[in-house]
Amino acid sequence: MSRRRYKHSEKKVGASPGTLIYVGQDIDYKTKIRRIDYNEANYTVEDIRRLASCSRPDATSDRVSWLDVDGIHEPRVVERIGQQYKLHPLLLEDVMNSQQKPKVEEYDGSYLFATLKMLYFKPASEELDSEHLSFVLGKNYLISFQEERRADLFQPVLDRIQASAGKTRRNGSDYLLYALMDLVVDHYFVVLDTIGEKLEVLEDSIIRQKAGQDTLTHLYTLKRELTLMRKAVWPVREMLSRLLLEESELIRPTTIPFLRDLYDHVVQVLDSIDSYRELATGLLDVYLSTLSNRMNSVMKTLTIFSAIFMPLTFIVGVYGMNFDNMPELHTRNGYFVVLGIMAVLTVLMIIYFRRRRWF
Amino acid sequence: MSRRRYKHSEKKVGASPGTLIYVGQDIDYKTKIRRIDYNEANYTVEDIRRLASCSRPDATSDRVSWLDVDGIHEPRVVERIGQQYKLHPLLLEDVMNSQQKPKVEEYDGSYLFATLKMLYFKPASEELDSEHLSFVLGKNYLISFQEERRADLFQPVLDRIQASAGKTRRNGSDYLLYALMDLVVDHYFVVLDTIGEKLEVLEDSIIRQKAGQDTLTHLYTLKRELTLMRKAVWPVREMLSRLLLEESELIRPTTIPFLRDLYDHVVQVLDSIDSYRELATGLLDVYLSTLSNRMNSVMKTLTIFSAIFMPLTFIVGVYGMNFDNMPELHTRNGYFVVLGIMAVLTVLMIIYFRRRRWF
Amino acid sequence: MSRRRYKHSEKKVGASPGTLIYVGQDIDYKTKIRRIDYNEANYTVEDIRRLASCSRPDATSDRVSWLDVDGIHEPRVVERIGQQYKLHPLLLEDVMNSQQKPKVEEYDGSYLFATLKMLYFKPASEELDSEHLSFVLGKNYLISFQEERRADLFQPVLDRIQASAGKTRRNGSDYLLYALMDLVVDHYFVVLDTIGEKLEVLEDSIIRQKAGQDTLTHLYTLKRELTLMRKAVWPVREMLSRLLLEESELIRPTTIPFLRDLYDHVVQVLDSIDSYRELATGLLDVYLSTLSNRMNSVMKTLTIFSAIFMPLTFIVGVYGMNFDNMPELHTRNGYFVVLGIMAVLTVLMIIYFRRRRWF
Amino acid sequence: MSRRRYKHSEKKVGASPGTLIYVGQDIDYKTKIRRIDYNEANYTVEDIRRLASCSRPDATSDRVSWLDVDGIHEPRVVERIGQQYKLHPLLLEDVMNSQQKPKVEEYDGSYLFATLKMLYFKPASEELDSEHLSFVLGKNYLISFQEERRADLFQPVLDRIQASAGKTRRNGSDYLLYALMDLVVDHYFVVLDTIGEKLEVLEDSIIRQKAGQDTLTHLYTLKRELTLMRKAVWPVREMLSRLLLEESELIRPTTIPFLRDLYDHVVQVLDSIDSYRELATGLLDVYLSTLSNRMNSVMKTLTIFSAIFMPLTFIVGVYGMNFDNMPELHTRNGYFVVLGIMAVLTVLMIIYFRRRRWF
Amino acid sequence: MSRRRYKHSEKKVGASPGTLIYVGQDIDYKTKIRRIDYNEANYTVEDIRRLASCSRPDATSDRVSWLDVDGIHEPRVVERIGQQYKLHPLLLEDVMNSQQKPKVEEYDGSYLFATLKMLYFKPASEELDSEHLSFVLGKNYLISFQEERRADLFQPVLDRIQASAGKTRRNGSDYLLYALMDLVVDHYFVVLDTIGEKLEVLEDSIIRQKAGQDTLTHLYTLKRELTLMRKAVWPVREMLSRLLLEESELIRPTTIPFLRDLYDHVVQVLDSIDSYRELATGLLDVYLSTLSNRMNSVMKTLTIFSAIFMPLTFIVGVYGMNFDNMPELHTRNGYFVVLGIMAVLTVLMIIYFRRRRWF
């Protein structure tokens, strides 16, 4: 398990608030920026190489301008974008702080900041990881910040923009924000499915009593994943609920039903997380009682052996004594009588334990 | 246990929102549609074979038109009905998504969408299953969507409509919605009864100490069922509470007391679920302590045997030694004295363990 | 334990709402009805034999008319009373449904319906049982419904009416309702006392370590009783709180302090229930650790015996071997030296276990 | 443990509401009443012997009149005071009911009733006990009721009144009420300290693994005390919060900051109670796992002994057999070879268990 | 573990409210006071040696005056500052009471009092400790009280003031308050990191099954630290939320986003605390089941040894008997046949336990 899991940043203690410091994993590739401009009629996709050219679109433009920033580890880049789009320094701090929890905030009604977590299982280690995503929504633009390009997260939306003048192209930047967040929430379901499958495997192995110490470690890992997931998803619910309640001017009324739908999905994810947690706890109880049952069975085996052989060993010991005067030793059938007695004793013992239903 | 239990859909990731995809079990029969039109004076029941003929009734009609759609797996059918009745695409998405949790939503005051879960024990496997039901309530119409026809779920209401010009016939579409939901909630009580009986059987076997490893698996299954049930019923409470608070124009004042009654029933179901969960947890504790008690008793048996026979075996071992000079061996009554000493020792041991109340 | 405990009714599935079906235990005696009319000046008590004569009193009458209905299992009777007093059908359904949870509801400001549970320990089986009580409060009348006459539940109030022109006689029907509910809540304290005594007995037997498997069953029963009691009393709190908040015209201001007092008592009952639950859980922990401690002590006994006698038995076994060439066997004091060595070994073992504080 | 702990009163069932019955421990001394009158200029302290002389002070008086009633078991006395001060009968009932939970209530804006619990450890038995205190606050008077004089509970306040014309003397009856309640809350901290010390002792004995069955009983007692304390203190928080919110005319604005301070203290007490409960639960876990660890160690000892001596005993048994034809017996060094084999076996066993880190 | 942990003060019982008594650890050094005055243009730092010179700055001054008081154990000093700045006595009491929980309070809109806890691990004992910090915010001044100078807690802010005419210098006293609280919250993250690392070490040792009794004590300590931390941080959240809601005139609108940011950080700390608690509980479960597993394995070892050697020892015992008439003894190959039988028996036993998957 990597050291990183419980890592917050010490770098920032004592730094002036609003200082841009990247908090997260060290990444060595350069930020990639792409701008997609579209309206119902057409669209353009452009890779930005000079930061000077990513300026805020004119407020009167009827095109939606989507700036897709890939990489949040270069303060210089983030700061420059902040200047071009006239963003609040604290907002930029939140963009770069990958520990920032999901939230939404509106700045003077002129733009809206939203941040949430993308969740996925790392392909290599099968560990649950999260990626920090931030969005800045203006009247006719959207900036999306990704911590690290992961298998072209936003590609499906881009594909839809390129495919036809469909719903995404006909609607504004707020619908684009919705579409991107919807993608993220869809991924929550994928993660949930994986966890559900793991839970099922565990359930199987525990109920069929094939569970060992490993099983419990897996159960613990699963619980930790659910805890992590809950921590990431819970504030998204709050964030969407605020978006729905506050009636920002940046969110068009036609987008509201979609956000409400998204809210429903998030609640559904949270419900499933809670159910899974309960089931995991239930499984633990089953497992622990299985252990107790096994112990019982082992102990019974031991006790039965002891209870049968201890008396027998004692009896044969008696007739192994070397006293001069032991009349039984010299009888004709003494040996066979003793063998007989021992056989009877054994049978009685067995009957006794059967009656107590020990085996 | 079937794979399906923890299944969400991956099919939808990246799909455009509002895209109609059926999420649920694969079903191969065709959707059946039936229209029941009635007012106090008379009624008609008609099987719809051409989708074109299931159109929204005229707003001025004084008849209630109930469209009973049986099957939600054919996007084409659901979409067509949506077009005829002018329903929002997201609503149709919710109709087809059998993972959708219970909720109620009003669209522009012109129609109201409600969805909830029917619960039942599968006849074959005795597993608790849920069926996704949706209702669209208009001024003088109601559309009901069932995931899969199950023993004519809505038959009792249809019977009442056909039987006489009773309460259902005298009231509007909102009362019909209530009557159908009431039917669903009545089934919750049936499921609750089954679970209650299972709990009683478990209680019996645990308290009479006849429980084995199976019992715990049953207890776990029961807890899982209660978790599943709670997840299905809890939002119904919220949904009814919203219906009562929001005073939609589609709900006539005369229907309100009935909905309040329904709300009470749902709260009662939830209370029972919570009580059952508590009892199940209590039973687990009893079971685990039974295991400990049994272990104690097994161990005592073992210890008593060991404590009696180990010293005896040692003594007879002593007189089995082959030293030349062992005076006791050559006394006349040595053998009988040793037998006597061992008898006394045994009696003392037994008294000792009796005193410590070990048996 | 009787089958009834977890019984809801299947009879009602599919029945038209408002259909009067008695849900509860089968009872075979006839409903008894009694009317008590009183004002400050005088009172009359009358057994009603013909339903026609139990009509709603004239609204202008200054007398309080109390209709005490004893038995809720005859739909015909309940329905007739409903007609005479012009009561809502759903109200009558709630009167007859002994599973109905406590609630209060006002119908058009003209009458108020309240229902709650009487709790008592069944004389025979010592099992906690509940009786369904309902009240209909009008401006100058009160109808009380009892599930089954139990030792003249309401007698003390009747006695007070008959005794003198005291507080009950001077006040209206709302005070009468209060007086009857106060009686019910007083009984909660009696039940609580019984449970408290049981808890004390359990505490005693567990702390003095006299507890066996029975104790745990008793503890479980006690927890179940507390669960049942909480389920019955919790909604009473809510119901009284609503009565106090909603300022019904049927409740005179002078009665408010009394209801507030009653509310306080109910909260006190709930607090005690919660404390008892906590204590019961604490006792379980003590009990389980007692079991572990006992097991430890049993195992130590076994281990001490084994650790002492196994080496000894081995040693005597050595000198029981039949090798030709075993020099020790032929020494003069070999036997006594071996006995001495074994004695020393035993003492060392005992010292060792003492040091480890095993006994 | 005394029977009293779980005692509610059965005496009251069926009694008319407002009937004065003392509910609590039987006490045989007579009520003592003392009146302290003061203003900034001077003060008088007077023992009241005739009830007639304890009358409500004139509303225009600028002196504060504090009636300190010591004993609540004589209905006649309490009733008479009630008449003189024109108090509501239900208030008097609450004064005498030592089971009454803390609350505050205002009667027509003319006087305010507050009741709470004094907590202390009984000097003799070290058991936590509570005393029922009630206060009636009028414009220029305060009546305080104590269940039983305990070490002059209110003496410090009286001392301050007598000492100098300080804050207490300069302020009104509401400040006096605050000062007395502050005294009670200060005592909560004393009780908390005692419990904290007990917890520390337990922590010590459990973590240093010196804990026995007694420890658990102490832990349980401590938890019960925390439960009792929480039940007594929790409503005080609510009561103070209501006093602060409702802006009674009887509470002067200058007293508000003091009450807010008191509120903070009560919240602090509750926080500490909750922390202690958590710690106690944590300790239980440590203790139970200590038991498991010890058991493990005992079992390992047993198993090591068995695993070493069972094979050895078997081997010597082999050569104790009396077969005619056992060639080894007649070899020269047979005995020594066998002894050597057994020594090697023992060493191997010890190495094996060392490797498995059993000791 | 030090006695202090659960120490509240008994000193205060019966003392007049507002009496200044230092509640906390005994400290023997003198209070140090420093005043920092600054505006955008310049700044002065001055050590105060005469209390008379620390007076409230003129309300019209455009400079921010920060009085940094280091030491709260000298009532005389705190009282004098209170007089010079005209502070409420209860505020001073809170400053000196190191048990006071975090809160914020505004006095007549003229100054605002805030108190919270600084958390750190004591360098020597690695124990989590807290320091009581208080702030008084006026229009153009801030007083900060520290319990004990700890490594120049506020130095980073002073450095920033001295470094350049940056954000801190350009803003008012409210921003200074924010900057200082931000410093404290940053330290929460440092503490959280340390706890996270400890948790990771524990996780490692438990999952790799290297955990012993110590591990549990560490786990308990960790839980206690989390409890302590939660108790210290939870009210900070409430305090900030009140600051944000109440719109004090002392907080400029430009400072609000910074406080909102601080609030987010505190919520993040609380979320992490809760996650850690859950994980710690999960680890305990893993540990306890590891113990059970180990016990199972120990018992199996014992049982296998017993089951193999008890029958063998019995058999050799049989042929060690001294009966005259034991035909087997005199056969030629009797000895070898018996050895063979015993070998077969052993193999069968081993196969049997293999089949049951005991090893």
PDB file of C-alpha atoms in Angstrom, chain B residues 36-44 62-64 157-173 175-176 179, chain C residues 16:
ATOM      1  CA  ILE B  36     -59.392   1.107 -19.176  1.00  0.00           C
ATOM      2  CA  ASP B  37     -61.756   4.060 -19.577  1.00  0.00           C
ATOM      3  CA  TYR B  38     -64.370   4.709 -16.944  1.00  0.00           C
ATOM      4  CA  ASN B  39     -66.605   7.171 -15.267  1.00  0.00           C
ATOM      5  CA  GLU B  40     -69.282   6.594 -12.678  1.00  0.00           C
ATOM      6  CA  ALA B  41     -71.774   5.514 -15.324  1.00  0.00           C
ATOM      7  CA  ASN B  42     -69.776   2.913 -17.260  1.00  0.00           C
ATOM      8  CA  TYR B  43     -66.358   1.544 -18.232  1.00  0.00           C
ATOM      9  CA  THR B  44     -64.515   0.014 -21.191  1.00  0.00           C
ATOM     10  CA  ASP B  62     -64.961  13.571 -17.898  1.00  0.00           C
ATOM     11  CA  ARG B  63     -63.843   9.945 -18.154  1.00  0.00           C
ATOM     12  CA  VAL B  64     -60.706   8.597 -16.488  1.00  0.00           C
ATOM     13  CA  VAL B 157     -58.313  -2.539  -8.712  1.00  0.00           C
ATOM     14  CA  LEU B 158     -59.555  -3.521 -12.144  1.00  0.00           C
ATOM     15  CA  ASP B 159     -61.995  -5.906 -10.463  1.00  0.00           C
ATOM     16  CA  ARG B 160     -63.335  -3.106  -8.313  1.00  0.00           C
ATOM     17  CA  ILE B 161     -63.783  -0.873 -11.352  1.00  0.00           C
ATOM     18  CA  GLN B 162     -65.657  -3.644 -13.115  1.00  0.00           C
ATOM     19  CA  ALA B 163     -67.626  -4.719 -10.074  1.00  0.00           C
ATOM     20  CA  SER B 164     -69.640  -1.610  -9.308  1.00  0.00           C
ATOM     21  CA  ALA B 165     -69.758   2.138  -9.587  1.00  0.00           C
ATOM     22  CA  GLY B 166     -67.950   2.352  -6.219  1.00  0.00           C
ATOM     23  CA  LYS B 167     -65.432   4.725  -4.797  1.00  0.00           C
ATOM     24  CA  THR B 168     -62.861   4.105  -7.548  1.00  0.00           C
ATOM     25  CA  ARG B 169     -65.351   4.804 -10.307  1.00  0.00           C
ATOM     26  CA  ARG B 170     -66.731   7.905  -8.611  1.00  0.00           C
ATOM     27  CA  ASN B 171     -63.302   9.454  -8.128  1.00  0.00           C
ATOM     28  CA  GLY B 172     -60.687  10.795 -10.543  1.00  0.00           C
ATOM     29  CA  SER B 173     -57.347   9.620 -11.859  1.00  0.00           C
ATOM     30  CA  TYR B 175     -57.692   8.326  -6.635  1.00  0.00           C
ATOM     31  CA  LEU B 176     -56.785   5.602  -9.123  1.00  0.00           C
ATOM     32  CA  ALA B 179     -55.516   2.851  -5.217  1.00  0.00           C
TER      33      ALA B 179
ATOM     34  CA  SER C  16     -60.903  -1.272  -1.230  1.00  0.00           C
TER      35      SER C  16
END
